[in-house]
XYZ file of C-alpha atoms in Angstrom:
321
model
C -15.962 14.245 9.997
C -16.803 12.444 6.760
C -19.385 14.156 4.603
C -22.594 12.411 3.589
C -22.549 10.936 0.076
C -25.323 12.227 -2.183
C -26.888 9.808 -4.670
C -27.907 11.497 -7.915
C -30.713 10.121 -10.068
C -29.710 10.276 -13.729
C -32.411 10.728 -16.404
C -32.867 7.604 -18.505
C -30.476 5.547 -16.350
C -31.304 1.849 -15.880
C -33.800 1.235 -13.104
C -32.312 1.231 -9.627
C -28.916 2.690 -10.556
C -27.755 5.984 -9.091
C -24.715 8.035 -10.032
C -22.290 9.219 -7.351
C -19.712 11.932 -8.009
C -19.438 14.292 -10.979
C -19.161 13.994 -14.751
C -15.386 13.439 -14.766
C -15.147 11.120 -11.758
C -18.105 8.994 -10.740
C -19.370 5.606 -9.563
C -22.683 3.884 -10.145
C -24.558 2.379 -7.198
C -27.343 -0.181 -7.037
C -28.949 -1.660 -3.934
C -28.479 -5.194 -5.248
C -25.154 -4.810 -7.062
C -23.265 -2.350 -4.861
C -20.771 0.099 -6.337
C -19.541 -0.027 -9.927
C -16.136 1.692 -9.999
C -15.558 1.107 -13.716
C -17.150 4.412 -14.814
C -19.290 3.111 -17.703
C -21.548 5.567 -19.513
C -24.464 3.258 -18.718
C -24.302 0.831 -15.765
C -25.227 -2.824 -15.580
C -25.589 -5.403 -18.332
C -22.816 -5.492 -20.936
C -20.830 -2.810 -19.122
C -19.877 -5.397 -16.476
C -18.508 -8.013 -18.892
C -14.807 -8.611 -18.294
C -14.877 -6.750 -14.986
C -14.162 -8.188 -11.536
C -16.798 -8.320 -8.831
C -15.440 -8.122 -5.278
C -17.075 -8.554 -1.899
C -15.769 -5.725 0.255
C -16.509 -5.766 3.967
C -19.426 -3.359 3.632
C -20.537 -3.627 -0.005
C -20.126 -5.385 -3.305
C -17.840 -3.486 -5.704
C -16.933 -3.917 -9.371
C -13.544 -2.958 -10.787
C -12.041 -2.889 -14.259
C -8.695 -4.750 -14.303
C -7.348 -2.607 -17.145
C -7.929 0.493 -15.007
C -6.631 -0.992 -11.758
C -3.229 -1.218 -10.060
C -1.936 -3.102 -7.035
C 0.280 -0.682 -5.064
C 2.740 -2.470 -2.733
C 4.397 -0.091 -0.289
C 7.745 -0.309 1.565
C 8.183 -4.094 1.579
C 11.939 -3.616 1.972
C 14.693 -5.227 4.031
C 14.686 -2.376 6.510
C 11.091 -3.148 7.420
C 10.921 -6.928 6.906
C 14.359 -8.554 7.268
C 14.791 -10.889 10.208
C 18.473 -9.944 10.117
C 17.341 -6.601 11.556
C 15.067 -8.257 14.076
C 11.888 -7.924 12.086
C 9.233 -10.493 12.952
C 5.472 -10.623 13.185
C 2.563 -9.511 11.054
C 4.701 -8.072 8.261
C 5.685 -11.567 7.213
C 2.068 -12.762 7.317
C 1.166 -9.888 4.982
C 4.055 -10.848 2.712
C 2.772 -14.416 2.571
C -0.745 -13.259 1.669
C 0.636 -11.100 -1.120
C 2.755 -13.911 -2.551
C 0.060 -16.573 -2.229
C -3.022 -14.615 -3.278
C -2.779 -10.964 -4.322
C 0.215 -10.988 -6.664
C -0.833 -14.155 -8.574
C -4.382 -12.760 -8.869
C -3.112 -9.446 -10.219
C -0.926 -11.272 -12.733
C -3.843 -13.432 -13.920
C -6.158 -10.442 -14.327
C -3.434 -8.258 -15.914
C -3.730 -5.759 -13.085
C -0.700 -3.461 -13.047
C 1.623 -4.045 -10.064
C 3.449 -0.990 -8.723
C 6.152 -1.234 -6.047
C 6.345 2.074 -4.182
C 9.239 2.193 -1.734
C 11.607 4.419 0.206
C 14.628 5.427 -1.869
C 16.247 8.776 -1.166
C 18.622 10.568 -3.536
C 21.370 13.014 -2.611
C 19.127 15.848 -3.770
C 16.340 14.533 -1.535
C 18.613 14.886 1.500
C 19.080 18.566 0.747
C 15.339 19.202 1.035
C 14.464 16.702 3.762
C 11.835 18.187 6.046
C 12.360 18.045 9.834
C 9.298 15.866 10.466
C 10.552 13.098 8.186
C 14.121 13.379 9.457
C 12.964 13.092 13.072
C 11.209 9.770 12.409
C 14.441 7.890 11.772
C 16.751 9.478 14.376
C 18.896 12.458 13.596
C 21.142 13.824 16.342
C 24.171 11.531 16.414
C 23.390 10.441 19.961
C 20.137 8.534 19.831
C 20.428 5.106 18.216
C 17.516 3.660 16.347
C 16.206 0.639 18.221
C 14.596 -2.228 16.358
C 12.441 -4.440 18.547
C 12.219 -8.148 17.860
C 8.531 -8.054 18.774
C 5.993 -5.281 18.812
C 3.285 -6.895 20.905
C 1.919 -4.795 23.711
C 2.315 -6.146 27.217
C -1.099 -7.682 27.807
C -0.783 -7.169 31.555
C -0.314 -3.434 31.221
C -2.408 -0.576 29.919
C 0.801 1.180 28.957
C 1.436 1.888 25.293
C 5.068 0.845 25.718
C 6.138 -1.944 23.390
C 7.296 -5.148 25.024
C 10.375 -6.881 23.615
C 12.465 -9.773 24.862
C 15.457 -8.646 22.860
C 16.440 -5.366 21.275
C 18.939 -4.766 18.511
C 20.650 -1.407 18.193
C 20.997 -0.145 14.673
C 24.046 2.059 14.958
C 23.187 4.795 12.482
C 22.285 8.427 12.807
C 19.214 8.704 10.634
C 18.405 8.898 6.948
C 21.523 8.803 4.780
C 23.850 7.488 7.472
C 25.525 4.088 7.397
C 23.540 1.165 8.787
C 26.696 -0.902 9.191
C 27.333 -4.611 8.600
C 24.356 -6.964 8.704
C 24.586 -10.700 9.314
C 22.174 -12.670 7.142
C 20.509 -15.962 8.070
C 23.112 -17.889 6.072
C 25.906 -16.315 8.086
C 27.032 -13.984 5.330
C 27.923 -10.426 6.342
C 26.699 -7.685 3.999
C 26.930 -3.901 4.217
C 23.554 -2.527 5.241
C 24.251 0.606 3.247
C 23.028 4.116 3.870
C 19.664 4.251 5.575
C 16.715 4.578 3.149
C 18.936 5.646 0.246
C 18.468 4.218 -3.235
C 20.506 1.172 -4.244
C 21.310 -0.094 -0.745
C 20.753 -3.471 0.911
C 18.381 -1.945 3.470
C 16.170 -0.459 0.717
C 16.174 -3.567 -1.475
C 12.883 -5.442 -1.605
C 12.708 -8.298 0.888
C 14.052 -11.410 -0.873
C 10.775 -13.297 -1.564
C 9.169 -10.113 -2.883
C 12.273 -9.140 -4.834
C 11.939 -12.468 -6.653
C 8.300 -11.654 -7.440
C 9.281 -8.208 -8.694
C 11.988 -9.604 -10.963
C 9.512 -12.113 -12.363
C 6.989 -9.352 -12.941
C 9.433 -7.203 -14.858
C 9.709 -9.934 -17.497
C 6.019 -9.811 -18.375
C 5.208 -8.770 -21.928
C 1.912 -7.215 -20.880
C 1.948 -4.674 -18.046
C 5.333 -5.514 -16.479
C 5.891 -4.523 -12.855
C 7.226 -1.039 -12.189
C 8.927 0.461 -9.154
C 8.997 4.040 -7.917
C 11.019 5.577 -5.096
C 9.543 7.925 -2.523
C 11.119 10.362 -0.075
C 8.181 10.955 2.279
C 5.710 8.769 4.144
C 3.266 9.165 1.279
C 4.351 8.123 -2.177
C 1.655 10.191 -3.863
C 1.943 13.559 -2.141
C 2.368 16.789 -4.079
C 6.161 16.570 -3.999
C 6.202 13.220 -5.763
C 4.540 12.911 -9.151
C 6.289 9.965 -10.843
C 3.901 7.293 -9.587
C 0.819 9.489 -9.954
C 1.772 10.498 -13.493
C 2.364 6.858 -14.452
C -1.070 5.866 -13.191
C -2.829 8.697 -15.001
C -0.862 8.130 -18.214
C -2.041 4.505 -18.169
C -5.702 5.354 -17.418
C -5.539 3.715 -13.987
C -8.039 5.082 -11.491
C -8.664 2.197 -9.052
C -5.897 1.313 -6.586
C -5.514 -1.762 -4.364
C -3.128 -1.019 -1.490
C -0.835 -3.325 0.493
C 2.485 -3.142 2.360
C 3.921 -1.738 5.579
C 3.260 0.046 7.809
C -0.531 0.091 7.462
C -1.143 3.157 9.619
C 1.853 5.137 8.394
C 3.135 5.018 4.806
C 0.288 2.883 3.462
C -2.453 5.044 4.960
C -0.678 8.302 4.086
C -0.481 7.216 0.444
C -4.101 6.072 0.433
C -5.230 9.454 1.712
C -3.238 11.419 -0.854
C -4.387 9.116 -3.668
C -8.016 9.421 -2.615
C -7.851 13.192 -2.407
C -6.511 13.225 -5.967
C -9.562 11.345 -7.226
C -8.356 7.722 -7.254
C -10.514 4.878 -5.921
C -8.729 3.404 -2.895
C -9.131 -0.153 -1.614
C -7.084 -1.627 1.238
C -6.076 -5.312 1.221
C -6.324 -5.747 4.965
C -4.385 -9.024 5.173
C -1.797 -7.747 2.709
C -0.604 -5.006 5.027
C 0.690 -4.830 8.595
C 2.142 -2.472 11.161
C 4.507 -2.575 14.121
C 2.546 0.178 15.860
C 0.809 -0.430 19.199
C -2.361 -2.456 19.408
C -5.350 -0.838 17.762
C -3.457 0.879 14.954
C -4.268 -1.806 12.381
C -7.948 -1.987 13.293
C -8.212 1.819 13.278
C -6.659 1.923 9.810
C -9.063 -0.733 8.546
C -12.051 1.083 10.055
C -11.156 4.385 8.429
C -10.347 2.825 5.060
C -13.738 1.114 5.091
C -15.671 4.159 6.274
C -13.880 7.220 4.932
C -11.261 6.312 2.334
C -12.942 3.673 0.200
C -13.231 -0.064 0.707
C -11.709 -3.005 2.544
C -11.113 -6.479 1.092
C -8.699 -9.387 1.555
C -6.035 -10.812 -0.713
C -7.920 -14.102 -0.806
C -11.129 -12.356 -1.844
C -9.246 -10.804 -4.745
C -7.818 -14.184 -5.725
C -11.171 -15.942 -5.431
C -12.903 -13.284 -7.509
C -10.276 -13.306 -10.225
C -10.407 -17.110 -10.306
C -14.184 -17.007 -10.635
C -14.041 -14.446 -13.431
C -11.348 -16.494 -15.189
């Protein structure tokens, strides 16, 4: 159960503002202005110049672009390529990122971080059984990729309905995916499942183009980090977390796939480490059964921070610009 937030009156603070948190990690709150996540010594007035005001689903929030990062999780071929039968909400989330969130982040000089699966040989030696089980493991079961993930509306069953199924003939993380036929008819090696430097772990083509463009920026170029667990900010993985702290980034906008799995797991770990966590609800998606996306949104709004849309980010950045 979520604990009740305590508002602390601060001596000599501007009228109506209350401080939430502690001296090293705090927000300011005002009934009329919502939450100020920029951590100024004194809230309101000049402290909000150059900041971005956002309308979250349950409150107004203010963020500092220089202390903010857009974290895009697992937008890779394995999860988005139509050549592996991927269709649905993942592509709608990709479109929202490309049309609204990424251009807005670029305009506001918000750091963009791509956080994706990418195992090393050493990672395989310490792979925990829970993670290994997710992606098949026994040499007998074949990973099935459904062309759709809509629940059968005529059934209360939680079984996924699919008109067509494609068998991915591999035996879990590190095994060969096999040849993959692209939309242009070209056959490419899928590579070893979820390993670094493979076709299946490459960013999906439209997003790969955005990443390459972002790496050319003189100010705050895009960066990419590999992860070997559902969460990219758990205790075992410090590269992304260290980068954020080294660059004084404390507010994180989250997007990617799957919302209720890797995205949510990373949000939870980030939040528990003291970062502000905001979910871009139209910039993420899941292939889980019905209700998973709405449950993720509900908990991100109520327990893990705030909920906004990619368009709201773009509109707010445009207004500030």
